[in-house]
Short mmCIF file of C-alpha atoms and ligand atoms in Angstrom, two decimals:
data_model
loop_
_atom_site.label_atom_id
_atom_site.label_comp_id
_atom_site.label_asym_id
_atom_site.label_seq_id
_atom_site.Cartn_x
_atom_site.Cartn_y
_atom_site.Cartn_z
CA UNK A 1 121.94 128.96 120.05
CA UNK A 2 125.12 128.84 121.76
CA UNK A 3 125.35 128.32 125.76
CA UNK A 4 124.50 132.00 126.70
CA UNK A 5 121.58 132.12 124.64
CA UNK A 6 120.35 128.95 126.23
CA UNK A 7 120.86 129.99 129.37
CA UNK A 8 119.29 133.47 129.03
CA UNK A 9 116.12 131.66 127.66
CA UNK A 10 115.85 128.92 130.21
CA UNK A 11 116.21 131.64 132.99
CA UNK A 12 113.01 132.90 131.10
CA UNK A 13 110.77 130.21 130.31
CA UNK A 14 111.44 127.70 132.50
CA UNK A 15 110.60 127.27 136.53
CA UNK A 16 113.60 128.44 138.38
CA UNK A 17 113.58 124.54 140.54
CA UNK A 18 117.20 123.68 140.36
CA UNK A 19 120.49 125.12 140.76
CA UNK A 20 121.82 124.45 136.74
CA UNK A 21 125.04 125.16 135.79
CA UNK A 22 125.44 127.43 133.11
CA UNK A 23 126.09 124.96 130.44
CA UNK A 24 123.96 123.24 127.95
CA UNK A 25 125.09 119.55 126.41
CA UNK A 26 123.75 118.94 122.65
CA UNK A 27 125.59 115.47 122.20
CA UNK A 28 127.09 112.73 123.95
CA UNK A 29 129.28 109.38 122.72
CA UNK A 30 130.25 107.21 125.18
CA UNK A 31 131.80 108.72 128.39
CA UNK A 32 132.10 111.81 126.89
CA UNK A 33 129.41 115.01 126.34
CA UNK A 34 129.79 118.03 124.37
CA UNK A 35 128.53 121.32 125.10
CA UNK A 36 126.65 123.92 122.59
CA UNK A 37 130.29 125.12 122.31
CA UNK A 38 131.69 122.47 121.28
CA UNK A 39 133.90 121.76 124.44
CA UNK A 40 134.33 117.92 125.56
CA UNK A 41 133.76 116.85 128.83
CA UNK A 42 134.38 113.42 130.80
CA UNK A 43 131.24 112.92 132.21
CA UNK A 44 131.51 110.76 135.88
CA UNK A 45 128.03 111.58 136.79
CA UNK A 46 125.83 109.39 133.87
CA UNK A 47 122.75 112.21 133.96
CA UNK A 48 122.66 111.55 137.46
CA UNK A 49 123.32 107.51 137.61
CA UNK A 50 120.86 107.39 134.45
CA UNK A 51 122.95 106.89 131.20
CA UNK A 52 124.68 103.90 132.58
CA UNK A 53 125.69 102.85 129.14
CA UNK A 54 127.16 105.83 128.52
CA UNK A 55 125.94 107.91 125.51
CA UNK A 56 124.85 106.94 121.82
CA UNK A 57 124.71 103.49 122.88
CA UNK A 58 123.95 101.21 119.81
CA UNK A 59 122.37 98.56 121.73
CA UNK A 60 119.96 101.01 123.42
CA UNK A 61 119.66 103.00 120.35
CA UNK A 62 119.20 100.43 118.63
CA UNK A 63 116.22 99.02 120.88
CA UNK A 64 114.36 102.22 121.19
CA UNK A 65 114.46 103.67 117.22
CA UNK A 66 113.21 99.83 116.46
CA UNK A 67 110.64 99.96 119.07
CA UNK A 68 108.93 103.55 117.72
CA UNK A 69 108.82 102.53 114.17
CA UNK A 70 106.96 99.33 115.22
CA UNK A 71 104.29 100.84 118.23
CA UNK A 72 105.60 103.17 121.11
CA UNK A 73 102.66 103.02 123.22
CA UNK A 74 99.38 100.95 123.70
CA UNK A 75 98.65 101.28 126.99
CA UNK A 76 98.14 98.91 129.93
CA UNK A 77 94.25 98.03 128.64
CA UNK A 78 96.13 95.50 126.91
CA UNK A 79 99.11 92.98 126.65
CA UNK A 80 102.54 94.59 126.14
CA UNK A 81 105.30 92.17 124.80
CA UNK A 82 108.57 94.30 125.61
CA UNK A 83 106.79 95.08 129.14
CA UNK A 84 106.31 90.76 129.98
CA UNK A 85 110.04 90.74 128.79
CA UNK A 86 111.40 93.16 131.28
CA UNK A 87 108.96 91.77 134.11
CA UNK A 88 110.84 88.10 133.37
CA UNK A 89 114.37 89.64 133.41
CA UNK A 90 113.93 91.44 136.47
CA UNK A 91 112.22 89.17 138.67
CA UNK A 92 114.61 86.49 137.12
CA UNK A 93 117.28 88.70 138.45
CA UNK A 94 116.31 89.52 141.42
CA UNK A 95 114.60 86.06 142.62
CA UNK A 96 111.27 87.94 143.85
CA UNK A 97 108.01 87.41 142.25
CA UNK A 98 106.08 89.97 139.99
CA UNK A 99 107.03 93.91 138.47
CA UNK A 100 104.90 96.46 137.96
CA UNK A 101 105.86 99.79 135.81
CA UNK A 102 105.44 103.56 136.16
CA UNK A 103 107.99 106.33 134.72
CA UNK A 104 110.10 107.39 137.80
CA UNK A 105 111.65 106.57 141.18
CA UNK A 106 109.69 108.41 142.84
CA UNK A 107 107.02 106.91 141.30
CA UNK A 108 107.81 103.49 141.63
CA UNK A 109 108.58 104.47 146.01
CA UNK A 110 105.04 105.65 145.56
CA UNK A 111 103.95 102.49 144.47
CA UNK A 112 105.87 100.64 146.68
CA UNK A 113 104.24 102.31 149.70
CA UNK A 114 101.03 101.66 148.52
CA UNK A 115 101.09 98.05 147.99
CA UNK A 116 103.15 98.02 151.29
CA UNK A 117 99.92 99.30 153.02
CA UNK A 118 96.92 97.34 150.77
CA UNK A 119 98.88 94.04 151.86
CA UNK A 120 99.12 95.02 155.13
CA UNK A 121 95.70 96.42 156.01
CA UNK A 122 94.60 93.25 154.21
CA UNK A 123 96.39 90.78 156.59
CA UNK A 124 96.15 92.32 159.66
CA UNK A 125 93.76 94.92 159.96
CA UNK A 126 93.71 99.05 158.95
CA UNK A 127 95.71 100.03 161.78
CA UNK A 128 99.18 98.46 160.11
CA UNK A 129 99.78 101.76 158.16
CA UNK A 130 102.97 103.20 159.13
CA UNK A 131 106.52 102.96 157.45
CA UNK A 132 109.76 103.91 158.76
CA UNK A 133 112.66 105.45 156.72
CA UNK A 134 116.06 106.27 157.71
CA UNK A 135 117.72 109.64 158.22
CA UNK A 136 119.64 111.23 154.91
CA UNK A 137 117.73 109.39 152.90
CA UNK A 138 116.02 110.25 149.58
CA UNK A 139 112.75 108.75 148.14
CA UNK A 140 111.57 111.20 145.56
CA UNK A 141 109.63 114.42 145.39
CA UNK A 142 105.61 113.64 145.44
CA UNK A 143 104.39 114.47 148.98
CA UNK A 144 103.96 110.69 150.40
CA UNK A 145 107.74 110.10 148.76
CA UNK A 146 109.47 113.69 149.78
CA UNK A 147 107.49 112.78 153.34
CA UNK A 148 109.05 109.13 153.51
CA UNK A 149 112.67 111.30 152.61
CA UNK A 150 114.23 111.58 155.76
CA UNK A 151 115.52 115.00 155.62
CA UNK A 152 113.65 117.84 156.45
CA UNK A 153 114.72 120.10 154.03
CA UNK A 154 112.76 118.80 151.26
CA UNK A 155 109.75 118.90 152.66
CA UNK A 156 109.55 122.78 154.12
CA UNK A 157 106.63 124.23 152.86
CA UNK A 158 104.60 121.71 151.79
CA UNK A 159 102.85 120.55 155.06
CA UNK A 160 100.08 118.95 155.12
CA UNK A 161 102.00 115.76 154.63
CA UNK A 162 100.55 112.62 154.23
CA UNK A 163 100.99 110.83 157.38
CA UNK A 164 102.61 107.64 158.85
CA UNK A 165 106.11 107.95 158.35
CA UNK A 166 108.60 108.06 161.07
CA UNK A 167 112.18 108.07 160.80
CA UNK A 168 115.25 106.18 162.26
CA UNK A 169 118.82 106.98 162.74
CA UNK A 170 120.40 104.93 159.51
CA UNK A 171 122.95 102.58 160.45
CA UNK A 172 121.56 102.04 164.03
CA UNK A 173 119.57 99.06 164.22
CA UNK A 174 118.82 100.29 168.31
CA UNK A 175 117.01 102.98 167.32
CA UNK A 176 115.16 101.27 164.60
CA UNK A 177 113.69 98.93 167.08
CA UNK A 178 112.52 101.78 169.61
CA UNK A 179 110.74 102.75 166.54
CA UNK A 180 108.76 100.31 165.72
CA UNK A 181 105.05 99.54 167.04
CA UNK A 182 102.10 97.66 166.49
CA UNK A 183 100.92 100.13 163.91
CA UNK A 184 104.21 99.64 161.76
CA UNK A 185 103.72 98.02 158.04
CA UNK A 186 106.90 98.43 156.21
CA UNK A 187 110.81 99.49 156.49
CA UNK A 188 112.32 101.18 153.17
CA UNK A 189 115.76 101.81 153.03
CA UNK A 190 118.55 102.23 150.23
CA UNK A 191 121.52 99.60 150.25
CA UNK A 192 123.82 102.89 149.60
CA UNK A 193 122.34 106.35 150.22
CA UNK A 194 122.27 108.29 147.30
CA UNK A 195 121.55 111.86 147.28
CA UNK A 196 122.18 111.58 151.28
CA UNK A 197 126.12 111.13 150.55
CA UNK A 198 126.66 107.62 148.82
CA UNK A 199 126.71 106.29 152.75
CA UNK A 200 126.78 102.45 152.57
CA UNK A 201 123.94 100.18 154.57
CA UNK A 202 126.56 98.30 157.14
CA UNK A 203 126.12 94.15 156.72
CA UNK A 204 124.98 94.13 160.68
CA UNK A 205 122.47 96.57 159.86
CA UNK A 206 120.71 95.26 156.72
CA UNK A 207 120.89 92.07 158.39
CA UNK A 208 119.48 93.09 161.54
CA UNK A 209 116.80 94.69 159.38
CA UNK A 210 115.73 91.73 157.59
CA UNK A 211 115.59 90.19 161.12
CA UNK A 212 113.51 92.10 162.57
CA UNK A 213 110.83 92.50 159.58
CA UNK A 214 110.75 88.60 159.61
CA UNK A 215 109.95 88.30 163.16
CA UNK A 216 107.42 91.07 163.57
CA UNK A 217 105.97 90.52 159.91
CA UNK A 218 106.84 94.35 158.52
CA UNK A 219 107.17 94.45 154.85
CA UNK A 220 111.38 95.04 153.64
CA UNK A 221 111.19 98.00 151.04
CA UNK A 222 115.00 98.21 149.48
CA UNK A 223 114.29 101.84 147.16
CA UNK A 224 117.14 100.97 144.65
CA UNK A 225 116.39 103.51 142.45
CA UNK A 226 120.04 104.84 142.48
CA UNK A 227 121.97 101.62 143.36
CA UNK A 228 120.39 98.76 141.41
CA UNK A 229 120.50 97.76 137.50
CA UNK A 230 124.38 97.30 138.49
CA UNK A 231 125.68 100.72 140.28
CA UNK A 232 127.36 98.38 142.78
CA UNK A 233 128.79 95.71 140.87
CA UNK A 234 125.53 93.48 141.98
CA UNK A 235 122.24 93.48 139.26
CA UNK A 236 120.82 94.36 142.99
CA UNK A 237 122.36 96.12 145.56
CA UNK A 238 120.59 94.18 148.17
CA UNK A 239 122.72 91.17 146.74
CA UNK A 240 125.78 92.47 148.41
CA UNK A 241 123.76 91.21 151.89
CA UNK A 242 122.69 87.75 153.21
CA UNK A 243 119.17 88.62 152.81
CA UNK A 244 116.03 89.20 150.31
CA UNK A 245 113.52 92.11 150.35
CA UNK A 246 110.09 91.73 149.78
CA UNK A 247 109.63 94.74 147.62
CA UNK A 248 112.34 96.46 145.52
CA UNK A 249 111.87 99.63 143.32
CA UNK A 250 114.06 100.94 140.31
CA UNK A 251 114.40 103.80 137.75
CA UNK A 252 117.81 105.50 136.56
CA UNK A 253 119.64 103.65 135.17
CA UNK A 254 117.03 100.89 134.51
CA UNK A 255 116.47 102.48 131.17
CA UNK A 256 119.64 103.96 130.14
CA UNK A 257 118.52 107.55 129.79
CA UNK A 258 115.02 106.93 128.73
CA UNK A 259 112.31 107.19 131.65
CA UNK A 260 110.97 103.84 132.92
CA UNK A 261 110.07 102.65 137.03
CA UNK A 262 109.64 99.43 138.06
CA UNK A 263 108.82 98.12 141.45
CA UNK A 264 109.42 94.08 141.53
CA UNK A 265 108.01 92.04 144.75
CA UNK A 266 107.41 89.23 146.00
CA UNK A 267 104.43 87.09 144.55
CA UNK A 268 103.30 86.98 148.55
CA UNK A 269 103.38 91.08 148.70
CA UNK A 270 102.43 91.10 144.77
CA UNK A 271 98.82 89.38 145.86
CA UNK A 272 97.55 92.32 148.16
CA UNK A 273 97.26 94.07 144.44
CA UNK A 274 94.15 93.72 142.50
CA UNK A 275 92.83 95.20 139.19
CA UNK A 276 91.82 98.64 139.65
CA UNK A 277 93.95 98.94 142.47
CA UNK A 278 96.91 100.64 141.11
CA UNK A 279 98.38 102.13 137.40
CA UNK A 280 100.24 104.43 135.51
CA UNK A 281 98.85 105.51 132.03
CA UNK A 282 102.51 105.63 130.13
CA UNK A 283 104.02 103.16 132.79
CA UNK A 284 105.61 100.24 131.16
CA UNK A 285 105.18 100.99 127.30
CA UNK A 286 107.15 99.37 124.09
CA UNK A 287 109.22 102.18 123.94
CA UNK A 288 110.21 102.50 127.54
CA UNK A 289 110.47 98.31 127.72
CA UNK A 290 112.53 97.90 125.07
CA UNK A 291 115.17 100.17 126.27
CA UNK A 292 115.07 98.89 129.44
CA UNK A 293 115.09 95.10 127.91
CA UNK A 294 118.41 96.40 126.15
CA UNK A 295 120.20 97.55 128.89
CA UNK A 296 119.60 94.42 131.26
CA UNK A 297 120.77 92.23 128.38
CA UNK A 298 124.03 93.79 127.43
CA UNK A 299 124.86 94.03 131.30
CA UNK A 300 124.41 90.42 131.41
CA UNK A 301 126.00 89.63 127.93
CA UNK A 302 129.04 92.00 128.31
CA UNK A 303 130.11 90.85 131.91
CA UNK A 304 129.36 94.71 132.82
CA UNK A 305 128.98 93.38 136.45
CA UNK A 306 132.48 92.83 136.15
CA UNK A 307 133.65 95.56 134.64
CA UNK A 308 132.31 97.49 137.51
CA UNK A 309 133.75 95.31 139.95
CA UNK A 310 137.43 96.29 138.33
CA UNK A 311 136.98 99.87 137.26
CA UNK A 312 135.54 100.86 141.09
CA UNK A 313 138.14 98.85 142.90
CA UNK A 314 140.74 100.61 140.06
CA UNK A 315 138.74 103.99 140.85
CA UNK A 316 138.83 103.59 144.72
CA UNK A 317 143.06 103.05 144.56
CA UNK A 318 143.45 105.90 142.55
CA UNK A 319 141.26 108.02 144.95
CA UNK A 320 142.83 106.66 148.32
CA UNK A 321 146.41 107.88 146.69
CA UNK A 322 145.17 111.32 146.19
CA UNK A 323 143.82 111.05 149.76
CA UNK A 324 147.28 110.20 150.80
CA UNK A 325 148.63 113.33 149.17
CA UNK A 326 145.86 115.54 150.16
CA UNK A 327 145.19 115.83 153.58
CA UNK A 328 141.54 117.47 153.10
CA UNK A 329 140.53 114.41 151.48
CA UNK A 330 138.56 112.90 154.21
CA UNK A 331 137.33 109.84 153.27
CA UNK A 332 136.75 107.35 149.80
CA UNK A 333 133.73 105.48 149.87
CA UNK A 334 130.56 103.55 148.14
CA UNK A 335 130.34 99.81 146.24
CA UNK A 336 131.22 99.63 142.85
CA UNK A 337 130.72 102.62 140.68
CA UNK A 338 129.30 104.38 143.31
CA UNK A 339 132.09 106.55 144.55
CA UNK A 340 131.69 109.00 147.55
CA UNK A 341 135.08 111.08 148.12
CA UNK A 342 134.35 113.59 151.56
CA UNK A 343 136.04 116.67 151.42
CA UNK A 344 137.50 118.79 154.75
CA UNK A 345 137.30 121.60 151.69
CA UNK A 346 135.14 123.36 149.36
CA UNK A 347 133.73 120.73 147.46
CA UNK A 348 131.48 123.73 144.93
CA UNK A 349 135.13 125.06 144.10
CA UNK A 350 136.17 121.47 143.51
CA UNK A 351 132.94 121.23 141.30
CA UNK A 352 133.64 124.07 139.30
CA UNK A 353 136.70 123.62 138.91
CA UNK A 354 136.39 120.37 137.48
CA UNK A 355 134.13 121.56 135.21
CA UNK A 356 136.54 124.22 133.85
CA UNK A 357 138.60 120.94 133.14
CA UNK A 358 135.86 118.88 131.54
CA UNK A 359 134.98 116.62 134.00
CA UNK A 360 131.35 116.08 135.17
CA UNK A 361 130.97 115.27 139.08
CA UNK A 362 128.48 116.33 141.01
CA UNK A 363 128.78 117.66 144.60
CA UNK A 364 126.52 117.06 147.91
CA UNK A 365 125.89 119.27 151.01
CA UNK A 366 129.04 121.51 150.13
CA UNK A 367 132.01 118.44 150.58
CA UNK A 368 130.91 115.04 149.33
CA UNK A 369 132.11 114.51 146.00
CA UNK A 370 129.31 112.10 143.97
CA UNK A 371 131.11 110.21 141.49
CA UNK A 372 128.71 107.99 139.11
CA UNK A 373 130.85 106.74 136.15
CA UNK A 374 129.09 104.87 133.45
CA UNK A 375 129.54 100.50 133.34
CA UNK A 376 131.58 101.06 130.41
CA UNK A 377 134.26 102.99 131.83
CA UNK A 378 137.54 102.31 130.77
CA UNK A 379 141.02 102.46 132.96
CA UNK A 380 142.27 105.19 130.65
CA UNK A 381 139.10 107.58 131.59
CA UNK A 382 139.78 106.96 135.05
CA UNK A 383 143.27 108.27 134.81
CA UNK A 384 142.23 110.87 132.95
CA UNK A 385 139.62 112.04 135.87
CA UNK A 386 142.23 111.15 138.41
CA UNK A 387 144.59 113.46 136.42
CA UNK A 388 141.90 116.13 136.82
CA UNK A 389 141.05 115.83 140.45
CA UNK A 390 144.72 115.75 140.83
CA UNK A 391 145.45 119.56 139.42
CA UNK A 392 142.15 120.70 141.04
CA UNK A 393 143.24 119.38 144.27
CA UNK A 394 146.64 120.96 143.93
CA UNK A 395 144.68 124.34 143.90
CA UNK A 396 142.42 124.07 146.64
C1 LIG B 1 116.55 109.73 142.40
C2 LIG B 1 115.98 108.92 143.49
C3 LIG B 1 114.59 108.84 143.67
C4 LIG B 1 113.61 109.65 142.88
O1 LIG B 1 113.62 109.32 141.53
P1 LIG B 1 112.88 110.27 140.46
O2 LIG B 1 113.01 109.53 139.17
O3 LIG B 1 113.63 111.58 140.47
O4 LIG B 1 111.48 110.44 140.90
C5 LIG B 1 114.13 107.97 144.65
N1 LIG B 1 114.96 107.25 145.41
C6 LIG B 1 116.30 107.32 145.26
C7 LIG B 1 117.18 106.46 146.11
C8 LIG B 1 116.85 108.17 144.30
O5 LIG B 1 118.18 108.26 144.19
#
């Protein structure tokens, strides 16, 4: 099948949810994808901030084909090796306490609301139920997650939602505070917004935050499903503030391109868990473990942290001198490889058009540019995207 023909049959046989563009990538090395057509693309979106090792890695590869000729799955009745691994290396990375695994962000928000609540309810009574989020923000798709998603759009038509979530103005502790009542149990915010338009958390704010949870006893919930495992040049993106969350969740690019969750908390929070009380049939399995074990150690062996350090500061120049000779380039923004560019133009046609060239991007709300490189981008692939942008821009 060639592109048409896979996009004639999808149109078919599978539920019209997303907007696709009418391409169809059958292999991937490195930065680079393919299509059925055999045109090359640069791709600066990693499958959504998921293939942060780029494609074909060995070391994931590696990991995973070892893994499924030894056992892929046992399930959580028992003891999984690869699972205790990636427990140690997160919570060693992150300083908090104990991990638990399901098989997507939305997922692991899911998880992280609940134990929110349980440790709550358990400390000081049923009415300490209610979690605030922030507006443009994005915690997944299951009703209590698309309800704890501060923007209405996603959740049109699906009312009944579950209830106790309110919503704050992000980036305004004020408002936060007039929000917040006897009844609250937890705040859950992302370091950087992701799908809301890479919008970072400001310092005063995230500290303000932490402030305020300590003093009233709410529960910090830091969703880093798009910005951890790296994105921002930190393991964690909460480690680009003074302060440390109680619960954290992950996904993306925790596995590399093959679907793991975590959420990692405190030991405190991690106690208001009990057997029975929470679980995920696949969560956490050899397969999914020892992908994710892979990733986490060739960050940490490679100096990736660095590398995304250099290549978004690199990025980020690049970008402000197109802004300079663009004058609909609004604004350059995010931490580390996670590069916002907001457009006073039509960022679809920019899309497209890039796509024409071969470069992946993705585009939010009709002008914000999401740019999600892979940790092993090199300074040559960022002139090469730059080079793009550059003749797209040109003809905007
Ligand atoms: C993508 C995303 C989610 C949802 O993850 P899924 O794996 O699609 O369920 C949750 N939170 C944030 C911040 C995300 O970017």
């Amino acid at each position: 099948m060639g592109n048409a023909e896979i996009v004639d049959a999808g149109n078919k046989y599978v539920m019209n949810t997303y907007l696709r563009l009418p391409v169809a990538f059958v292999k991937g090395e490195g930065s680079y994808l393919w299509d059925d057509d055999g045109k090359k693309y640069l791709d600066f979106l990693s499958g959504l901030a998921v293939n942060c090792l780029g494609y074909n890695h060995p070391a994931i590869v590696n990991a995973v084909c070892r893994q499924v000729q030894k056992v892929m799955h046992t399930s959580n009745l028992y003891w999984i090796k690869e699972q205790v691994e990636i427990a140690r290396l997160l919570v060693e990375q992150s300083g908090l306490g104990k991990a638990f695994f399901c098989n997507s962000g939305a997922e692991a928000n899911e998880s992280a609301i609940k134990l929110a609540r349980k440790y709550a309810k358990k400390k000081w009574g049923d009415h300490k139920h209610e979690i605030i989020t922030f507006s443009n923000s994005f915690h997944g798709r299951t009703l209590a997650t698309v309800t704890a998603t501060g923007q209405t759009k996603y959740q049109k038509g699906f009312d009944p939602l579950p209830a106790g979530f309110k919503y704050a103005e992000f980036n305004n502790l004020e408002d936060l505070e007039s929000k917040i009542t006897g009844n609250t149990c937890a705040i859950m915010l992302e370091a950087v917004q992701g799908e809301g338009g890479i919008n970072p958390a400001t310092p005063q704010f995230v500290e303000g935050i932490e402030k305020l949870c300590r003093d009233r006893g709410l529960v910090l919930i830091f969703d880093e499903v798009q910005c951890g495992m790296g994105r921002t040049g930190k393991m964690f993106a909460f480690q680009n503030y003074r302060i440390k969350p109680d619960i954290i969740t992950l996904a993306k690019s925790l596995g590399g391109g093959f679907p793991i969750g975590a959420m990692v908390a405190t030991d405190e929070l991690s106690a208001g868990f009990g057997p029975g009380d929470h679980a995920s049939t696949f969560g956490g399995n050899q397969t999914a473990c020892a992908a994710a074990v892979a990733v986490v150690k060739y960050i940490l062996d490679n100096n990736l942290l660095g590398n995304i350090i250099n290549m978004g500061e690199y990025f980020k120049g690049k970008l402000e001198e197109l802004k300079d000779r663009y004058p609909f380039v609004k604004e350059v923004r995010g931490l580390g490889l996670m590069v916002g560019v907001e457009l006073e133009a039509d960022g679809n046609k920019v899309l497209e058009e890039c796509m024409k060239e071969g470069l992946i991007l993705n585009c939010i709300g009709g002008k914000i540019l999401r740019i999600l490189p892979p940790y092993i981008v090199t300074e040559n692939e960022i002139d090469e995207a730059v080079q793009i942008l550059d003749r797209v821009f040109a003809k905007i």
